[in-house]
XYZ file of C-alpha atoms in Angstrom:
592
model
C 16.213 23.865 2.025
C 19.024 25.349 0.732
C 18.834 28.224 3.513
C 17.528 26.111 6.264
C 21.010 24.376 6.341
C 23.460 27.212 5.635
C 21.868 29.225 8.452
C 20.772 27.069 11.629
C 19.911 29.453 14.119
C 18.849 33.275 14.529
C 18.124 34.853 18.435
C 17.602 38.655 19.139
C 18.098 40.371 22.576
C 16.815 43.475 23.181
C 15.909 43.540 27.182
C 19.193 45.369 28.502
C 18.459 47.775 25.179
C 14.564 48.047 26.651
C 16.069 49.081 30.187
C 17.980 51.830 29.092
C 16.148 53.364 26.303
C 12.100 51.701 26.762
C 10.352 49.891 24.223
C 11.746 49.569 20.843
C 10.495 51.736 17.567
C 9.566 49.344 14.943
C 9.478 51.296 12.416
C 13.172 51.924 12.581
C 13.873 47.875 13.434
C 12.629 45.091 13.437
C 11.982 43.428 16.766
C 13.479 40.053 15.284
C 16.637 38.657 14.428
C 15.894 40.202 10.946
C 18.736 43.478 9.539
C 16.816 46.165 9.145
C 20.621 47.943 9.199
C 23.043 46.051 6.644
C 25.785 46.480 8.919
C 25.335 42.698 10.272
C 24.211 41.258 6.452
C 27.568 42.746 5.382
C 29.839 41.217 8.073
C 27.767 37.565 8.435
C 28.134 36.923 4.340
C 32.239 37.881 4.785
C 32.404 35.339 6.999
C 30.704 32.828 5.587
C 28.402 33.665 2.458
C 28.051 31.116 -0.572
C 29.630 31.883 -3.501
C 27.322 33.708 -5.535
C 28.301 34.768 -9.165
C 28.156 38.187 -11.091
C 27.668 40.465 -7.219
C 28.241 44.015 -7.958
C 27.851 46.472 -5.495
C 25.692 49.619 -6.926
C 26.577 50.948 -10.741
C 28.514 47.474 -11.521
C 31.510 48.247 -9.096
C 33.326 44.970 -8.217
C 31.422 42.907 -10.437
C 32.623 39.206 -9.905
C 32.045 36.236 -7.888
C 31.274 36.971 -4.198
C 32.093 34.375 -1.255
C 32.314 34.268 2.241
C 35.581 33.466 3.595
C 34.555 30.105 4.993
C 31.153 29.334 2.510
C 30.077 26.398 3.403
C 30.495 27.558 7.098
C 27.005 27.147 8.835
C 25.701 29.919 10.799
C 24.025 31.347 13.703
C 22.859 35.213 14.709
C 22.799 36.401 17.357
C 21.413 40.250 16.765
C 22.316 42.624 19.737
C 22.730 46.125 18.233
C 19.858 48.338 18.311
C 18.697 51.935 16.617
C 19.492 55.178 18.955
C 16.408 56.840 19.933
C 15.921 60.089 18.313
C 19.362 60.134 16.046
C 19.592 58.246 12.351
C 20.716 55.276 11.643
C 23.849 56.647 10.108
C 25.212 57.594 13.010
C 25.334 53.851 13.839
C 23.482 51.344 16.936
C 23.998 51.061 20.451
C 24.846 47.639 22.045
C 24.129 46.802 25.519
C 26.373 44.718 27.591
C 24.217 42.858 29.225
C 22.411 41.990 25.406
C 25.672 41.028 24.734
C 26.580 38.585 27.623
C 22.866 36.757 27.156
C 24.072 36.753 23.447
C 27.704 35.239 24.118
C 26.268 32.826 26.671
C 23.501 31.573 24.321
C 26.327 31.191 21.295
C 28.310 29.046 23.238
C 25.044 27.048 24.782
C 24.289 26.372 21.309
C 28.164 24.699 20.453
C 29.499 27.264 18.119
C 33.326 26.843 16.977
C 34.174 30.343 16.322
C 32.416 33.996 17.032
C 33.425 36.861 15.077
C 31.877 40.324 16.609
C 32.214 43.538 14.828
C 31.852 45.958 17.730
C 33.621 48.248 19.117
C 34.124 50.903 21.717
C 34.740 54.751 22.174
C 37.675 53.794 24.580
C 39.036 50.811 25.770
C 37.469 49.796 28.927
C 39.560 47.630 32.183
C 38.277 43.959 31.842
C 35.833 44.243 35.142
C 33.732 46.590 32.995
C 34.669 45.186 29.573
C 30.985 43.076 28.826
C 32.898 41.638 25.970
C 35.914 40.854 27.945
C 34.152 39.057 30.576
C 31.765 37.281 27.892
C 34.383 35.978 25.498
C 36.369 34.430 28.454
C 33.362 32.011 29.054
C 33.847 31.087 25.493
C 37.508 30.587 25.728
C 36.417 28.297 28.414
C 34.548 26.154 26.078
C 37.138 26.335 23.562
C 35.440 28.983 21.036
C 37.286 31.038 19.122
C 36.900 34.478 19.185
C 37.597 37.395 16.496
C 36.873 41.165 17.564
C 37.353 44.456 15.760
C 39.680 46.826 17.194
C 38.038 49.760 16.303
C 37.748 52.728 13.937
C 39.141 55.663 15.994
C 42.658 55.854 14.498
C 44.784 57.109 13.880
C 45.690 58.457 17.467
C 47.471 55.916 19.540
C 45.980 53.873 22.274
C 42.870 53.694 20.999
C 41.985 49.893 20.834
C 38.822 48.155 21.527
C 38.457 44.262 22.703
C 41.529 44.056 23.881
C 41.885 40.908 25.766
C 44.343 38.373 24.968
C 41.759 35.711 24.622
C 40.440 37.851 22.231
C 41.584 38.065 18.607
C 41.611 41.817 17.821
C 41.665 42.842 14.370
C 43.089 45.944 12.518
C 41.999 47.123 8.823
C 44.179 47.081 5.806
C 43.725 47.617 1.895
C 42.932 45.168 -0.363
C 45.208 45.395 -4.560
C 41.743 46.761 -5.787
C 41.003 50.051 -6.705
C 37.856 52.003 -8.530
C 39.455 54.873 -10.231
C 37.837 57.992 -11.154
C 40.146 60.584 -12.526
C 39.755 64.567 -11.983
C 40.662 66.533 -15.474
C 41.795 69.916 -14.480
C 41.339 72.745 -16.849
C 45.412 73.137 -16.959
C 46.086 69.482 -18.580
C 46.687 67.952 -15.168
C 45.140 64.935 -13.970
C 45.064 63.825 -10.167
C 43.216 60.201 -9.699
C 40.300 60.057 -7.196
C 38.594 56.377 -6.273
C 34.502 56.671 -6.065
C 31.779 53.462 -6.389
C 29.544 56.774 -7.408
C 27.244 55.327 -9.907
C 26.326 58.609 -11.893
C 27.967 60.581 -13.954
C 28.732 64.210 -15.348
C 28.586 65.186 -19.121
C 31.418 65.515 -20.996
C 32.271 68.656 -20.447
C 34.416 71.088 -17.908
C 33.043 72.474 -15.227
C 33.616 75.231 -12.895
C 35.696 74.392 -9.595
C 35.417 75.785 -6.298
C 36.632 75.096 -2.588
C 33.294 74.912 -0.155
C 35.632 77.301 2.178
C 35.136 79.503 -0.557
C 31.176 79.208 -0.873
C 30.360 78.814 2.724
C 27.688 81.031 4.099
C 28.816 83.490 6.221
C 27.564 82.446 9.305
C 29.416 79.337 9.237
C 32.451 78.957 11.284
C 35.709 79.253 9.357
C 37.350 76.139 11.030
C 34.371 74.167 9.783
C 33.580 76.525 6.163
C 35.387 73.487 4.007
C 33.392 70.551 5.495
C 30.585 70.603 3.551
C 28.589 70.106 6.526
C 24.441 70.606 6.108
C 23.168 73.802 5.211
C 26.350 75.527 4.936
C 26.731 76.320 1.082
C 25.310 79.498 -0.721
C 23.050 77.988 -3.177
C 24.411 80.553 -5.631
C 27.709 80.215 -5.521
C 27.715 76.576 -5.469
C 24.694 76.245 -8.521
C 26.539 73.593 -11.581
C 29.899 73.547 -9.927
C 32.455 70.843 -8.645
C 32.539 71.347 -4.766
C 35.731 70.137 -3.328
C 34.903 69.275 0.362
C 37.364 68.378 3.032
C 36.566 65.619 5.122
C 36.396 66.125 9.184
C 33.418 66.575 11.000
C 30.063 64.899 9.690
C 29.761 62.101 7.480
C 31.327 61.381 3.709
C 27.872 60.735 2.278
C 26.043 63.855 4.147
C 28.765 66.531 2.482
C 27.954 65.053 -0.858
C 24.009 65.639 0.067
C 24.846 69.265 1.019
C 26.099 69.927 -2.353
C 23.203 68.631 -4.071
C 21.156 70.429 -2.079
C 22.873 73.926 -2.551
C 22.423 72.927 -6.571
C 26.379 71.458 -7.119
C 26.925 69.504 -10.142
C 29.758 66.815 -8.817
C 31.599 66.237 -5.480
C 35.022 65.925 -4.381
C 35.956 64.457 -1.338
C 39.451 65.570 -0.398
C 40.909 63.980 2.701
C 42.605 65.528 5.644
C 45.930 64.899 6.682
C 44.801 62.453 9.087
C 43.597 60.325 6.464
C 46.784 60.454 4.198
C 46.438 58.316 0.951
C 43.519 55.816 2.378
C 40.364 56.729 0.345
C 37.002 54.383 1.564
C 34.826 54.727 -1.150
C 30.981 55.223 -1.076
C 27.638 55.260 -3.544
C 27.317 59.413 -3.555
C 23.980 60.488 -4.878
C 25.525 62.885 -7.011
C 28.869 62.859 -9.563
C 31.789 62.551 -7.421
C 35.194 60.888 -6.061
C 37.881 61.110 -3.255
C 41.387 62.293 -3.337
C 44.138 61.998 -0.927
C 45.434 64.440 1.219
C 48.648 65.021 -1.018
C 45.768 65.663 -3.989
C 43.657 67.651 -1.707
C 46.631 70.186 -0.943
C 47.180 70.340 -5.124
C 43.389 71.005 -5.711
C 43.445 73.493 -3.413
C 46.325 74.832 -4.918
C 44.915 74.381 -8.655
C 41.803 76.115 -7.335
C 43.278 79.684 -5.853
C 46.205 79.838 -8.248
C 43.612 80.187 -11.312
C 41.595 82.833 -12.050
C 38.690 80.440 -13.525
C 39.247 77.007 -12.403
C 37.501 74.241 -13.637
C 37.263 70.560 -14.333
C 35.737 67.295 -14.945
C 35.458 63.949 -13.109
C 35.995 60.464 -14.986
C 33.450 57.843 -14.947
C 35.029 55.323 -12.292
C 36.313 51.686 -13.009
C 37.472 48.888 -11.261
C 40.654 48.323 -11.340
C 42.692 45.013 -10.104
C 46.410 44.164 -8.517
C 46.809 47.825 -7.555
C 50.235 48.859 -5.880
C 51.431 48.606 -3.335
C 48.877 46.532 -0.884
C 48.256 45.639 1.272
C 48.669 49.077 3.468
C 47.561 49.975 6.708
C 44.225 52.240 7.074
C 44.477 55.508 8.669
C 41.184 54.762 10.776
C 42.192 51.608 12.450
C 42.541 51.426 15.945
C 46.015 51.293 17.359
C 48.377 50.371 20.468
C 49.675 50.153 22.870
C 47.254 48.565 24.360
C 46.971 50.756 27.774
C 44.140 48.460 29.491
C 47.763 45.969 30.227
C 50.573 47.356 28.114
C 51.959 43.861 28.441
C 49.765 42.312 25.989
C 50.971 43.649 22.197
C 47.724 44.521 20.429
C 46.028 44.618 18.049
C 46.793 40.720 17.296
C 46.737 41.219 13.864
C 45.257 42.736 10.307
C 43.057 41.699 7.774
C 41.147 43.274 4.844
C 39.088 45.956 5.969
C 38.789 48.796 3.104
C 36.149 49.457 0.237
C 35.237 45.217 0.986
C 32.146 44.198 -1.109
C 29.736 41.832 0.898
C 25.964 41.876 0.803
C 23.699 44.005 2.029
C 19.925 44.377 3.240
C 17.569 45.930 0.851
C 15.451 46.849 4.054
C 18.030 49.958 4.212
C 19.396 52.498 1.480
C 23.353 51.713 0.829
C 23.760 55.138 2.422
C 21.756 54.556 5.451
C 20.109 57.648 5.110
C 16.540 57.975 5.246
C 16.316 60.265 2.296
C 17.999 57.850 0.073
C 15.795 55.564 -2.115
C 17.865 53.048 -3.217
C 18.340 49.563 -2.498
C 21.128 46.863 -2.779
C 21.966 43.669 -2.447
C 25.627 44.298 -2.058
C 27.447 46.969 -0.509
C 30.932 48.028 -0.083
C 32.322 49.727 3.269
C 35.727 50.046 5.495
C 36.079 49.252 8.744
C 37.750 46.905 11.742
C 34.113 45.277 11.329
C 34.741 44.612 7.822
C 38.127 43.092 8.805
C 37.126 40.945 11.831
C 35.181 38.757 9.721
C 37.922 37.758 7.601
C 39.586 36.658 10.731
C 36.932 34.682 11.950
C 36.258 32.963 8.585
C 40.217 32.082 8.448
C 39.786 30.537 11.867
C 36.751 28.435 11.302
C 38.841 26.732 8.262
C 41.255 25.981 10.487
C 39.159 24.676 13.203
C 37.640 22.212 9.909
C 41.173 21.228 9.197
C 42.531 21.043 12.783
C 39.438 20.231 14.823
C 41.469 19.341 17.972
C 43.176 22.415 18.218
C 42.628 24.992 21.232
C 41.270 28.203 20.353
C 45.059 29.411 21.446
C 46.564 27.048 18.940
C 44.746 28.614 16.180
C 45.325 32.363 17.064
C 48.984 31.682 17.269
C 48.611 29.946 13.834
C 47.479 33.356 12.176
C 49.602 35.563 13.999
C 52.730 33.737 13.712
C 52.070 33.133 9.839
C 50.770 36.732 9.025
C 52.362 38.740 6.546
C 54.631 41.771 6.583
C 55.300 42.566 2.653
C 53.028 44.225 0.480
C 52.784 43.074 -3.081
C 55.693 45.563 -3.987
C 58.054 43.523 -2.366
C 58.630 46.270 0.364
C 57.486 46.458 4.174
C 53.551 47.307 4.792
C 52.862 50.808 5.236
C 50.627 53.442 7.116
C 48.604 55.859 4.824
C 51.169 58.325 4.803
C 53.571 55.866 3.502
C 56.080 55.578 5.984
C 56.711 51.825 7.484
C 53.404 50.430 9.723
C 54.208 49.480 13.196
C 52.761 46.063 15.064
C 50.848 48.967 17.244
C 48.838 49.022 13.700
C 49.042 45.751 12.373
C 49.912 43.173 15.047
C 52.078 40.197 13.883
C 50.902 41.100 10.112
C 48.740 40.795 7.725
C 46.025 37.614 7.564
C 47.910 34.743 5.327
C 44.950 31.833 5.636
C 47.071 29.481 3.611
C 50.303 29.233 5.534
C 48.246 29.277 8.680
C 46.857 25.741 8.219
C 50.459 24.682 8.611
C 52.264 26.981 11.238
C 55.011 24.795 12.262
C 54.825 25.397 16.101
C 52.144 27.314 18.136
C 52.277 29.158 21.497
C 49.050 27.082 23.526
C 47.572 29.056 26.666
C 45.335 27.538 28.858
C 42.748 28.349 31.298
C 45.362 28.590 34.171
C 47.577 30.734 32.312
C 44.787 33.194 31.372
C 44.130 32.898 35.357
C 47.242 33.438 36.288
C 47.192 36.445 34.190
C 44.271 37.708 35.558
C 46.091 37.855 38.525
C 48.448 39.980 37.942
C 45.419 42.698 37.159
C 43.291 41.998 39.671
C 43.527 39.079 41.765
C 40.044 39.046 42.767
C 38.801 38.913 39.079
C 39.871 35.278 39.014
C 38.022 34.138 42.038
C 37.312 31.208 42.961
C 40.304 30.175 41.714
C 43.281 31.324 44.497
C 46.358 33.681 42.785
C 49.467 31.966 44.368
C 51.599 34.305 46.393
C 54.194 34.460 43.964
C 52.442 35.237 40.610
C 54.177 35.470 37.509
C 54.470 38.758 35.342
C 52.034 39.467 33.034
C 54.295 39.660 30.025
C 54.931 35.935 30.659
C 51.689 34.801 29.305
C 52.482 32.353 26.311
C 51.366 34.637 23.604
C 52.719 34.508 20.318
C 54.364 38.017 20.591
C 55.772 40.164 23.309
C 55.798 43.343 25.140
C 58.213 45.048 27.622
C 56.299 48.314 28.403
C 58.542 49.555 31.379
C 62.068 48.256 30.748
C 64.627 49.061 33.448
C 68.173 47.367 33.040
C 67.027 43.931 31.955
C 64.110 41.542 31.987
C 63.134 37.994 31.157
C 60.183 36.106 29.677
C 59.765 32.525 29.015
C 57.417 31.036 25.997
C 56.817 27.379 24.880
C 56.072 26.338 21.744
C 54.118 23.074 20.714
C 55.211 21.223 17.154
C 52.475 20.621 14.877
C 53.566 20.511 12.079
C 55.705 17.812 9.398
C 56.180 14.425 10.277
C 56.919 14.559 13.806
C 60.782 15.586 14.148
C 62.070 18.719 13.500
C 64.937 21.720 13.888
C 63.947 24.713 14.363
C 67.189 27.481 14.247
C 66.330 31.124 15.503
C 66.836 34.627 13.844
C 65.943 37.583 15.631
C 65.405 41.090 14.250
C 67.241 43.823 16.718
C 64.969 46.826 17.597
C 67.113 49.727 17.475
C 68.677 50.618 20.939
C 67.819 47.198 22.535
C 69.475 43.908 22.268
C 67.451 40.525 22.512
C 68.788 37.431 23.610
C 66.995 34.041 23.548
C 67.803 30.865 24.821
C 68.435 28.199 23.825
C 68.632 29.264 20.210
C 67.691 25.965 19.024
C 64.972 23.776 19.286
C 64.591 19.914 18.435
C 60.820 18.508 18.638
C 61.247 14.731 17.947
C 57.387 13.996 17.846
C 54.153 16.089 17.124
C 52.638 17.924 20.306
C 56.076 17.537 22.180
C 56.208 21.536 23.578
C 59.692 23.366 23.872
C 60.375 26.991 26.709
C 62.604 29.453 25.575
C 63.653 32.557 27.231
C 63.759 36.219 26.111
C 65.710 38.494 27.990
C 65.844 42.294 26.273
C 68.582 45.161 27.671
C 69.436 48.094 26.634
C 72.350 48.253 24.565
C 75.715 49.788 26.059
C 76.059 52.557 23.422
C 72.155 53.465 23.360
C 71.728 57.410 23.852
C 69.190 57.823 26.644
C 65.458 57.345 25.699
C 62.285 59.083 26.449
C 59.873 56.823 29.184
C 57.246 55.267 26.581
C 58.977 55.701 23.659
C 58.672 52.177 21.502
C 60.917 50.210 19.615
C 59.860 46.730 17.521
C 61.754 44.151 16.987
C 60.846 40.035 15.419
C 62.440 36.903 16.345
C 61.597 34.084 14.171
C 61.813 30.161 14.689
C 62.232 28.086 11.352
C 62.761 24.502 10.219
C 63.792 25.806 6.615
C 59.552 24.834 5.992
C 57.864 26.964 8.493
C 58.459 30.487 9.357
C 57.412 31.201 13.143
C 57.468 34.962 13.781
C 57.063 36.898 16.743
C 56.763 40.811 17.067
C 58.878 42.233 20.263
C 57.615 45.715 21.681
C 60.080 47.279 24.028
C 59.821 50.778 25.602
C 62.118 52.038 28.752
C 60.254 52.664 31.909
């Protein structure tokens, strides 16, 4: 009984995958609503699992007491991911549009308040062909709210997926928890690694090597240091540490290639892509992962020494780690080049090494060769973030029920977070200050959101409007008036001014919610360097709740600005507050 009324509905659709790839194999899914994947287990108990005490992923990582962001959340499934013929699961599903529009179309049929979807795309796609795009509007129609990943192909620019503004698009960021596994190098020195690795080596030193070094020779010497299958001499590698570099093929496969050419541990060493951000993963041999920064002084350890050798420390969790929240190199990022005038992604949420559970009708690893089963897993990814989104919002659709979908994404944008728990501004991986092309308006901060103070509304004639300015005929039936505003001056809760020449003006309005009714709200505004914003007026009196206030935002270039390359971005904030609620807005601004 229990189950029957925390989940209420499960549907699978599998025609549009049928089409395109013929009947499905069953012994690699099920044909049900059933996870024969873990990918969807994981993300559906972040949103909205019960609390469940003493979860541990594999080897007793993250022991504790699990929950869902919103637990006693009721749920539906809607399953629309299916196996690639031919290639393993590992290298992830395929989802059909038109699976997902039957999917979107039966969610909102069947009343649902909020839909969180952790899918993404290669590129991002123009709305017309965006299935997602088109599908999530009808909910926004009907009032649902809707949480998307933006995607794991950071961290080159541009790169977003689901990037509608009815959407809310999600980035990844770290979480203050850590599970440290130290490397002991034969010289004294010690460089910490992070692994959820549940074996471990004996307690001894062993010899080090680079898998550059140990390569076969017919491997390619771009390639010699990836680990990748089949490419380590079985007798060069027999009882050593491998250090592997990551790049092409998967974390968990290079750790499999040095168990099969006889290697006694693993290290993962990242590239300089990846910076400091370490995912973490159940190896099935000793190991752990270093930064790129370590990497570089492995590497260095290793062909400075004439015998190099070490030892890797059995891993521990370890709590209120320093400084976090940061920014993950693999998250998706703007500008968001489907309409540069829409700032994305909207914002960030935890999306690193996040425990949730896990179906034990797949190995933690995915791979086929791997016998082990879990009920809780830990992975990193925009669709480990997105849930957290969507479980914030489905609180606040409990607490506010009358509240448009709008009203609640301006909620958590406008109350998101921009310190880590150092005191200092969030960072990217390589610890220089994150942009709002990485993080949005912040990072999630469910507990002020409940009580935002204002929030910027849109309704269906301003997303309509909108469309408009992209494609009038998108919006058919409805008629694009002759003069149609700019795109930029849809009410969104931040802003964007892609193409700047001279000057330009935007107008947004702001509802009260919050206190008793009247309130002053005095402005501050953050200058991005070069530019100068102006707003007006720069105070704003609400004498009841839902009475709505414009302003205007005009940005110019300042007089003594040196000249700027075309595309070039600058960020700025402007931020409304009653001395109780903090509203914040990110400003983008690049010169045409």
């Amino acid at each position: 009984m229990e189950l029957c009324r925390k989940l209420i509905g499960a549907r699978y659709y599998i025609k549009g995958y049928e089409h395109a790839y013929g009947p499905l194999n069953t012994s690699t899914d099920y044909r049900s609503p059933r996870d024969k994947d873990g990918h969807g287990t994981h993300t559906t108990s972040t949103v909205g699992g019960r609390a469940v005490p003493h979860a541990s992923a594999l080897g007793g990582f993250a022991s504790g007491t699990a929950s869902g962001g919103a637990p006693l959340a009721r749920l539906a499934i809607y399953k629309v991911c299916w196996p690639v013929p031919n290639k393993p699961k590992v290298d992830g599903n395929t989802c059909l549009g038109e699976d997902m529009l039957a999917a979107l179309d039966d969610a909102v049929a069947d009343g649902v308040d909020v839909v969180s979807i952790s899918i993404g795309t290669s590129k991002p796609y123009p709305y017309r062909q965006d299935s997602l795009a088109i599908g999530t509007f009808h909910a926004f129609l009907k009032n649902v709210v809707v949480s998307c990943s933006a995607g794991n192909s950071g961290p080159a620019a541009s790169t977003l997926s689901n990037t509608a503004p009815w959407i809310i698009t999600v980035g990844a960021s770290t979480v203050d928890r850590a599970f440290v596994s130290p490397i002991l190098l034969g010289n004294g020195k010690k460089i910490e690694g992070q692994t959820v690795t549940p074996y471990k080596l004996a307690k001894k030193m062993y010899p080090l090597v680079y898998a550059g070094d140990i390569a076969l020779p017919t491997v390619a010497k771009n390639v010699s240091g990836q680990c990748l299958p089949n490419s380590l001499s079985p007798s060069l590698a027999k009882g050593k540490i491998v250090l592997c570099m990551r790049g092409n093929g998967t974390r968990i496969a290079k750790g499999m290639e040095v168990k099969r050419a006889g290697g006694a541990g693993y290290v993962l060493g990242n590239s300089p892509a990846h910076g400091a951000e370490i995912p973490v993963d159940p190896h099935v041999l000793p190991a752990t992962a270093i930064s790129s920064d370590d990497a570089i002084k492995l590497r260095s350890y290793i062909s400075s020494t004439k015998k190099p050798v070490a030892a890797i420390g059995l891993a521990k969790t370890v709590l209120h780690t320093k400084p976090a929240p940061s920014m993950a190199a693999f998250t998706s990022r703007g500008p968001n080049i489907i309409d540069l005038n829409i700032l994305k992604p909207d914002i960030t949420a935890p999306g690193v090494n996040i425990l949730a559970a896990w179906s034990e009708a797949i190995s933690p690893t995915k791979f086929e060769d791997d016998p082990r089963t879990v009920k809780y897993n830990i992975l990193s990814g925009t669709s480990m973030s997105c849930p957290h989104v969507a479980a914030a919002a489905a609180l606040l659709k409990a607490v506010h029920p009358s509240w448009s979908s709008a009203a609640i994404r301006s909620a958590l944008m406008t109350t998101a977070g921009l310190m880590n728990n150092k005191g200092t501004e969030l960072l990217d991986p390589y610890g220089k200050p994150a942009t709002p092309f990485q993080f949005g308006s912040g990072h999630l901060v469910p507990t002020q959101a409940a009580d935002p103070g204002l929030v910027y509304n849109t309704s269906t004639t301003d997303y309509l409007l909108y469309l408009c300015t992209i494609d009038p005929s998108i919006s058919a039936p409805f008629q694009c008036p002759d003069k149609i505003p700019s795109a930029n001056n849809l009410n969104y809760p931040s802003v964007a001014f892609p193409r700047l020449n001279g000057t330009a003006t935007v107008t947004r309005t702001v509802t009260n919610v919050g206190g008793r009714g009247r309130s002053v709200y005095f402005l501050t505004i953050r200058q991005p360097k070069g530019f100068k914003i102006k707003i007006s007026p720069s105070v704003l009196a609400f004498k009841k709740i839902g009475e709505s206030k414009s302003f205007s935002v005009t940005v110019e270039v300042k007089g003594d600005a040196p000249p700027r390359p075309s595309g070039e971005y600058e960020f700025g904030w402007f931020t409304w507050s009653d001395k109780v609620h903090n509203v914040r807005s990110p400003i983008a601004i690049a010169m045409a």
